[in-house]
Short mmCIF file of N, CA, C and O in Angstrom, two decimals:
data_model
loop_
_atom_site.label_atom_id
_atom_site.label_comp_id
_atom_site.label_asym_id
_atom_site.label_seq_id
_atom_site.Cartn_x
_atom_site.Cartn_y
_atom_site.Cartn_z
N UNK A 678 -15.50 17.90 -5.41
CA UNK A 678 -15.54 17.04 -6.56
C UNK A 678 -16.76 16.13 -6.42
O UNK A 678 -17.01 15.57 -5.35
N UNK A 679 -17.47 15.99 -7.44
CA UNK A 679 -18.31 15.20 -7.23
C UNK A 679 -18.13 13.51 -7.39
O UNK A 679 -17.17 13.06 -8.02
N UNK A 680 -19.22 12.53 -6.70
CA UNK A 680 -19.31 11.40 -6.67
C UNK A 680 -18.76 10.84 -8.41
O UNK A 680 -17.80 10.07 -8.45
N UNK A 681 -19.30 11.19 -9.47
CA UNK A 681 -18.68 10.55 -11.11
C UNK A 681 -17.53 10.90 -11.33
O UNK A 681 -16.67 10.33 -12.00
N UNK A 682 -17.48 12.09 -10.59
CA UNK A 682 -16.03 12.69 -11.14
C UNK A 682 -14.88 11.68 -10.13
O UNK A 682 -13.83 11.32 -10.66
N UNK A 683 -15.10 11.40 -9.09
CA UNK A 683 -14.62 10.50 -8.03
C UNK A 683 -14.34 8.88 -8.67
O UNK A 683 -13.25 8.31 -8.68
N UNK A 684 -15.41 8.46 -9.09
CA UNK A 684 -15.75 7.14 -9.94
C UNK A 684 -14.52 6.98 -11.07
O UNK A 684 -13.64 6.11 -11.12
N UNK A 685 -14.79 8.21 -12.05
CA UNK A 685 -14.06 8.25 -13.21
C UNK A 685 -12.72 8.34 -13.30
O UNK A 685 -11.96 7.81 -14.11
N UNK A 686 -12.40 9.33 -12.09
CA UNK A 686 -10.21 9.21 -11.44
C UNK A 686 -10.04 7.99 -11.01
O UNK A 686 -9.06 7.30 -11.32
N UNK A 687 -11.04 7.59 -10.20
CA UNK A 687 -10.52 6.21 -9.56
C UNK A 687 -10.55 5.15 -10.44
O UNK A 687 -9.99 4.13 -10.05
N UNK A 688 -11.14 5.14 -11.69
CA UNK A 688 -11.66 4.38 -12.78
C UNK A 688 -9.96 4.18 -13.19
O UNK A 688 -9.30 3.20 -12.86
N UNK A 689 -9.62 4.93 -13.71
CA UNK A 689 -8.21 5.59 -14.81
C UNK A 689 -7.27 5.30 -13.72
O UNK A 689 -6.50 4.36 -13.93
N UNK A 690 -7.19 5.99 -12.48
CA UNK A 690 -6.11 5.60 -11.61
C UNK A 690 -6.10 4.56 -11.56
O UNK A 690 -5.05 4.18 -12.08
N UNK A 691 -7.01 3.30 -11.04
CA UNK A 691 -6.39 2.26 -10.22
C UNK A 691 -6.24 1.70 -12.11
O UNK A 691 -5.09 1.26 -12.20
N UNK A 692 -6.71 1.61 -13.07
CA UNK A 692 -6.21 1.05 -13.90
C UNK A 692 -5.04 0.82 -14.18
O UNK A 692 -4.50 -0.24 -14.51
N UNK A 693 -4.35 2.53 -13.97
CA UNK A 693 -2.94 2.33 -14.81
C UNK A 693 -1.90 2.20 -13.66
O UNK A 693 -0.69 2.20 -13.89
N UNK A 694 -2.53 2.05 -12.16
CA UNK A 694 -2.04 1.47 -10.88
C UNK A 694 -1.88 -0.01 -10.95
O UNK A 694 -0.89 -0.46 -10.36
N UNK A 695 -2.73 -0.92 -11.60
CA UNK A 695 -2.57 -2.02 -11.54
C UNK A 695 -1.26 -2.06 -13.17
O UNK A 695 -0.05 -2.28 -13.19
N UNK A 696 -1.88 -1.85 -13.88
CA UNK A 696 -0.24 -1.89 -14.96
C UNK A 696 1.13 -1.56 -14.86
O UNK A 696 2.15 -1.92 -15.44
N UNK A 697 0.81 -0.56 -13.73
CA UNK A 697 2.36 0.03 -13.52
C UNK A 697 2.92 -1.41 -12.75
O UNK A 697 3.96 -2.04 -12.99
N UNK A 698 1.77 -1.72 -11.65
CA UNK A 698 2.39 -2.95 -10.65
C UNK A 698 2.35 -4.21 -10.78
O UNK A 698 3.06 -4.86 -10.02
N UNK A 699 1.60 -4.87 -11.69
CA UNK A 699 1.69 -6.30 -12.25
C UNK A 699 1.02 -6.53 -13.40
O UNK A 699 0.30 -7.52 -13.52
N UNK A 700 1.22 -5.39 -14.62
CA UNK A 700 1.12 -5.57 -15.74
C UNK A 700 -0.66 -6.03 -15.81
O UNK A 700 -0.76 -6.56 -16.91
N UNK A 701 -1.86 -6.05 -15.23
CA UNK A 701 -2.92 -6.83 -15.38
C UNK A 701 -3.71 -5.89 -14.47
O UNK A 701 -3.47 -5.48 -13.34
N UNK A 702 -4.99 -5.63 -15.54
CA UNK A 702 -6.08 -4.79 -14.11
C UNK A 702 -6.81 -5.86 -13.22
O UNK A 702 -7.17 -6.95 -13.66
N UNK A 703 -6.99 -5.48 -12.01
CA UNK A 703 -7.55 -6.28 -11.24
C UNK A 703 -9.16 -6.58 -11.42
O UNK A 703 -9.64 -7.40 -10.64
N UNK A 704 -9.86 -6.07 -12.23
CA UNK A 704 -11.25 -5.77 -12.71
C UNK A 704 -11.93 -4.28 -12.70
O UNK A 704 -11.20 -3.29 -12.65
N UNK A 705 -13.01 -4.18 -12.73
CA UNK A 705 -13.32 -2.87 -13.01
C UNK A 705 -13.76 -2.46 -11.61
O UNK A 705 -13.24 -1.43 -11.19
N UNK A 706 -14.64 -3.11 -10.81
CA UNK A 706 -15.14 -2.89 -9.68
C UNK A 706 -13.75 -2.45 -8.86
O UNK A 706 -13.66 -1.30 -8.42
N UNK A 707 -12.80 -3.30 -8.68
CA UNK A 707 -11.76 -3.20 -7.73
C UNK A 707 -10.56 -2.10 -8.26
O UNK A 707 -9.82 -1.44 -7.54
N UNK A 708 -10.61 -2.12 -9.53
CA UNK A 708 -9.99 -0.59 -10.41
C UNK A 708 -10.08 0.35 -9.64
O UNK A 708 -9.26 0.96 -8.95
N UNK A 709 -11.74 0.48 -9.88
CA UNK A 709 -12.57 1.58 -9.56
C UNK A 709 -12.46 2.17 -7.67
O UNK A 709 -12.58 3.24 -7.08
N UNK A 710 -12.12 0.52 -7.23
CA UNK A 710 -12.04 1.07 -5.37
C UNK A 710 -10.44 1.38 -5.48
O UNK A 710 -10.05 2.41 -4.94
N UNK A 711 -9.65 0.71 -6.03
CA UNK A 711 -8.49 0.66 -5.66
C UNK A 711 -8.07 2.40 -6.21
O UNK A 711 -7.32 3.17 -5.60
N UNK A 712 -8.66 2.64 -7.28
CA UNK A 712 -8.15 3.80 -7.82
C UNK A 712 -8.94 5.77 -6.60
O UNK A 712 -8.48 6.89 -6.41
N UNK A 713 -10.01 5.15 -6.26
CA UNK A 713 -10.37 6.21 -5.32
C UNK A 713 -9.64 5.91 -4.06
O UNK A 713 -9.05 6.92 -3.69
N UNK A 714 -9.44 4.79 -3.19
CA UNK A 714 -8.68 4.81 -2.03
C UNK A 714 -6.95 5.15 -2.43
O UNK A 714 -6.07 5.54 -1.67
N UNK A 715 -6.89 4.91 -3.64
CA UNK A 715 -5.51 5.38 -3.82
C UNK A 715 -4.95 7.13 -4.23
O UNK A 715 -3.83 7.63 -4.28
N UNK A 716 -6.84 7.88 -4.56
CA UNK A 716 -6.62 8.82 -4.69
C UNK A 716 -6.31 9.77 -2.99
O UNK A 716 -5.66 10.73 -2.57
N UNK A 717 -7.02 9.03 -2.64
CA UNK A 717 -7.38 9.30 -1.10
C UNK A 717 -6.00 9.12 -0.42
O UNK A 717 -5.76 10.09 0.29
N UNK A 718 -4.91 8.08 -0.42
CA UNK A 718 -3.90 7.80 -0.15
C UNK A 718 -3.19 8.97 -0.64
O UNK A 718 -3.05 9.93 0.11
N UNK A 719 -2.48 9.02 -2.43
CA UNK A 719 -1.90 9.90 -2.85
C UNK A 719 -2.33 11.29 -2.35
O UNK A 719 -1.46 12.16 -2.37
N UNK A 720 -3.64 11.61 -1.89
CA UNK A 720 -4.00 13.20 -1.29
C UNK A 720 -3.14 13.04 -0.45
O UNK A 720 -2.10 13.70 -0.53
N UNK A 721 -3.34 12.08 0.63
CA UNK A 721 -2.85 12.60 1.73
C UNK A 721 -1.32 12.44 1.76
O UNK A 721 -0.74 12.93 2.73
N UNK A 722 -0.57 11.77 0.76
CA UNK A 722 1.22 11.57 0.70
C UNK A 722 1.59 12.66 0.14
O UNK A 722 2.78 12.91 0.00
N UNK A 723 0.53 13.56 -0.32
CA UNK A 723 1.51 14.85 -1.34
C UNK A 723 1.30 15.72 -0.17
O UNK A 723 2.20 16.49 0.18
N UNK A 724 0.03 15.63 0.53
CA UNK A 724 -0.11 17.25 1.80
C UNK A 724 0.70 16.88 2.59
O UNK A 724 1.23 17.92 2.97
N UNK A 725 1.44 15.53 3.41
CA UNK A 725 2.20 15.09 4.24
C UNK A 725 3.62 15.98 3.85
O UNK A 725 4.24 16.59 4.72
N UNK A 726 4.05 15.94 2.33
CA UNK A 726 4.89 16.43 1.65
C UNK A 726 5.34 18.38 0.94
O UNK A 726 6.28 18.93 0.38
N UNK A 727 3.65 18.81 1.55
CA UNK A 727 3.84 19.80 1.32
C UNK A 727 3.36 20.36 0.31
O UNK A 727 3.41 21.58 0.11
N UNK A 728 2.71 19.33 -0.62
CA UNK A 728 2.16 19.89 -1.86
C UNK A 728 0.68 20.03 -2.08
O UNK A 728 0.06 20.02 -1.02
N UNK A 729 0.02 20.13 -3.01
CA UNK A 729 -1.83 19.91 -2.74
C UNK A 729 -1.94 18.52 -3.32
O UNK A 729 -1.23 18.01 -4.19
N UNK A 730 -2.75 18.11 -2.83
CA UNK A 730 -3.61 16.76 -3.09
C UNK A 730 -4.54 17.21 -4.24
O UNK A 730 -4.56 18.26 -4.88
N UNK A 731 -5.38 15.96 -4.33
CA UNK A 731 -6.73 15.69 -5.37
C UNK A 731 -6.90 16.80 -5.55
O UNK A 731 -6.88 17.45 -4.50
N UNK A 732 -7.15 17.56 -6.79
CA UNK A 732 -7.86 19.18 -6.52
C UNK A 732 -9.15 19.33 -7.47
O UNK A 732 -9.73 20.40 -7.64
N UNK A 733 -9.57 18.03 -8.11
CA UNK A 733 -10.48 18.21 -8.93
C UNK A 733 -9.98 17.32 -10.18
O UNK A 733 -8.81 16.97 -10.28
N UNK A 734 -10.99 17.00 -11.14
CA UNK A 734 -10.57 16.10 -12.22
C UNK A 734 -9.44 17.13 -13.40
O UNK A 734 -9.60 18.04 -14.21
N UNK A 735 -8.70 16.58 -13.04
CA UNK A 735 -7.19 17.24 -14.12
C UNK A 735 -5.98 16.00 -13.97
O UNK A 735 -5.83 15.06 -13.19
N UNK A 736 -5.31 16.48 -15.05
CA UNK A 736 -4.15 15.91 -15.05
C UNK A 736 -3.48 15.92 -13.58
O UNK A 736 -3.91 15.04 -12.83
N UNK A 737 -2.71 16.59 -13.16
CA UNK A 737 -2.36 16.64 -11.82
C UNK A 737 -3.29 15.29 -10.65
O UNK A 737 -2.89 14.23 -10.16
N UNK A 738 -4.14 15.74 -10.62
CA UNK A 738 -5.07 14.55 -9.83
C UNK A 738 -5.16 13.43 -10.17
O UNK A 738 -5.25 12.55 -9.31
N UNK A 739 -5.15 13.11 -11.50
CA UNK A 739 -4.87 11.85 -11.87
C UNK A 739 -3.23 11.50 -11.09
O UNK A 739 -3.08 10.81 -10.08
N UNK A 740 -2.59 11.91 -11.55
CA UNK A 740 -0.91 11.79 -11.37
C UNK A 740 -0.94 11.04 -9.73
O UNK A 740 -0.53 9.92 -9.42
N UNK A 741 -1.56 12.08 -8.87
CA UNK A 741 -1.72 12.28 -7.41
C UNK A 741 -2.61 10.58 -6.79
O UNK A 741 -2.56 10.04 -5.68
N UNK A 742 -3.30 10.20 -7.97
CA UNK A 742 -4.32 9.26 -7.39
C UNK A 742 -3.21 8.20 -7.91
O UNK A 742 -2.70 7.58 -6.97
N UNK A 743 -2.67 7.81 -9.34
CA UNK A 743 -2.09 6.84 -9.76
C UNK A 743 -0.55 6.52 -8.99
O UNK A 743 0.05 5.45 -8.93
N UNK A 744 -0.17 7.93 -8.42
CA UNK A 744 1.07 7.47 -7.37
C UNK A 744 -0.06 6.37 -6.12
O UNK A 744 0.12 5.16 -6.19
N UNK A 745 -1.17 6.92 -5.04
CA UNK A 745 -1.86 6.74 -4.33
C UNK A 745 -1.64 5.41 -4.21
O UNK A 745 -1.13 4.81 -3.26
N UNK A 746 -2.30 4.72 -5.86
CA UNK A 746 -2.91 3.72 -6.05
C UNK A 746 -1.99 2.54 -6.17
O UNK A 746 -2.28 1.38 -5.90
N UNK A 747 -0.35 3.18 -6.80
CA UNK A 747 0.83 2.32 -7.00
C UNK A 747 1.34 1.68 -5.58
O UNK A 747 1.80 0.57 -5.32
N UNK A 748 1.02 3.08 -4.58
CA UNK A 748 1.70 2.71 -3.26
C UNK A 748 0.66 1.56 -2.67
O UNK A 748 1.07 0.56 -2.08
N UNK A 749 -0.80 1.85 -2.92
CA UNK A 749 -1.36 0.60 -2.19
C UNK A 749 -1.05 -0.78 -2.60
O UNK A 749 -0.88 -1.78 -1.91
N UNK A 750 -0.99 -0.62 -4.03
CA UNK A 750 -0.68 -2.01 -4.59
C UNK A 750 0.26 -2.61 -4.23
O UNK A 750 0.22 -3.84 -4.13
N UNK A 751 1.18 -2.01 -3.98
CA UNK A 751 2.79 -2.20 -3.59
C UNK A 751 2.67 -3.14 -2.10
O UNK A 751 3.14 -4.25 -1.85
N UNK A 752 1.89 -2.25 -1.29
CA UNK A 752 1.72 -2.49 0.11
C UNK A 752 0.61 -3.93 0.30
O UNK A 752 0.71 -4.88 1.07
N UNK A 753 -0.27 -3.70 -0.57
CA UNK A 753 -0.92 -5.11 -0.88
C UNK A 753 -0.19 -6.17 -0.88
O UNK A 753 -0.35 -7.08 -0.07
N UNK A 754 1.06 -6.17 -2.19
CA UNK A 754 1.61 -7.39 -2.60
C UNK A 754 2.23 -7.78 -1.90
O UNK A 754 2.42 -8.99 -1.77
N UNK A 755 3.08 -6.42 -0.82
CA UNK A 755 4.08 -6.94 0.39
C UNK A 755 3.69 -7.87 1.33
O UNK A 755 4.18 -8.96 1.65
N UNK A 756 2.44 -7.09 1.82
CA UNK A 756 1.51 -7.56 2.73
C UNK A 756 0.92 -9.34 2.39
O UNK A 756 1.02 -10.25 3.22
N UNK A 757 0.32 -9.51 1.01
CA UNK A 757 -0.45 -10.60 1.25
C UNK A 757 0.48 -11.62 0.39
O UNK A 757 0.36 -12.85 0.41
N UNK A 758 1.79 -10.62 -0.66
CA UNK A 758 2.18 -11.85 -1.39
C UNK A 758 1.67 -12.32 -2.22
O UNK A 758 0.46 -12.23 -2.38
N UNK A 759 2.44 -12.97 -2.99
CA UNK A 759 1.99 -13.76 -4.36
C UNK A 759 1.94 -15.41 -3.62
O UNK A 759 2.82 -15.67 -2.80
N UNK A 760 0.83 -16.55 -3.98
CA UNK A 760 0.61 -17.79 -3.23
C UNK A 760 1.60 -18.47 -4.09
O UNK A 760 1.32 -18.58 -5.28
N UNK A 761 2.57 -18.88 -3.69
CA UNK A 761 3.43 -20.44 -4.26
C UNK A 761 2.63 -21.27 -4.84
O UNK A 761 1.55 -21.58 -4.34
N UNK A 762 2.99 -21.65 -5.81
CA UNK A 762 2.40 -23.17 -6.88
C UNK A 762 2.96 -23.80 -7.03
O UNK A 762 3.90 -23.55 -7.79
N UNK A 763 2.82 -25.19 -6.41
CA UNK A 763 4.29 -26.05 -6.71
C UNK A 763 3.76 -26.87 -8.00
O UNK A 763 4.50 -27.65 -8.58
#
């Protein structure tokens, strides 16, 4: 797959990664990382599972990156939390 085609899943993934997980995209730059490290994540949770990962820009790969991208977010929020405002 090439580098745009990489850009453009991770573009769409981490977008609808950040809506699924707190309703709000995080910006485009961080979309854009969150949605390729999450494709990168989701590859490797579906081959762990037995199935194929990323296989190229399609439906399926999207699916594969936007699970990826849900689980990082998830693991983010656990991890760093939302800051208290009194």
């Amino acid at each position: 797959m090439s580098l745009l085609a990489w850009i453009v899943l991770g573009l769409v993934a981490g977008f609808i990664g950040s809506k699924v997980v707190n309703n709000t995209g995080q910006g485009l730059l961080v979309d854009i990382l969150l949605g390729v490290v999450g494709a990168v994540v989701g590859s490797f949770l579906f081959k762990q599972f037995g199935e194929p990962g990323v296989s190229g820009l399609n439906l399926y790969s999207l699916v594969v990156a936007v699970i990826g991208a849900v689980n990082l977010l998830w693991l983010y929020h656990a991890l760093i939390g939302r800051r208290w405002v009194l």
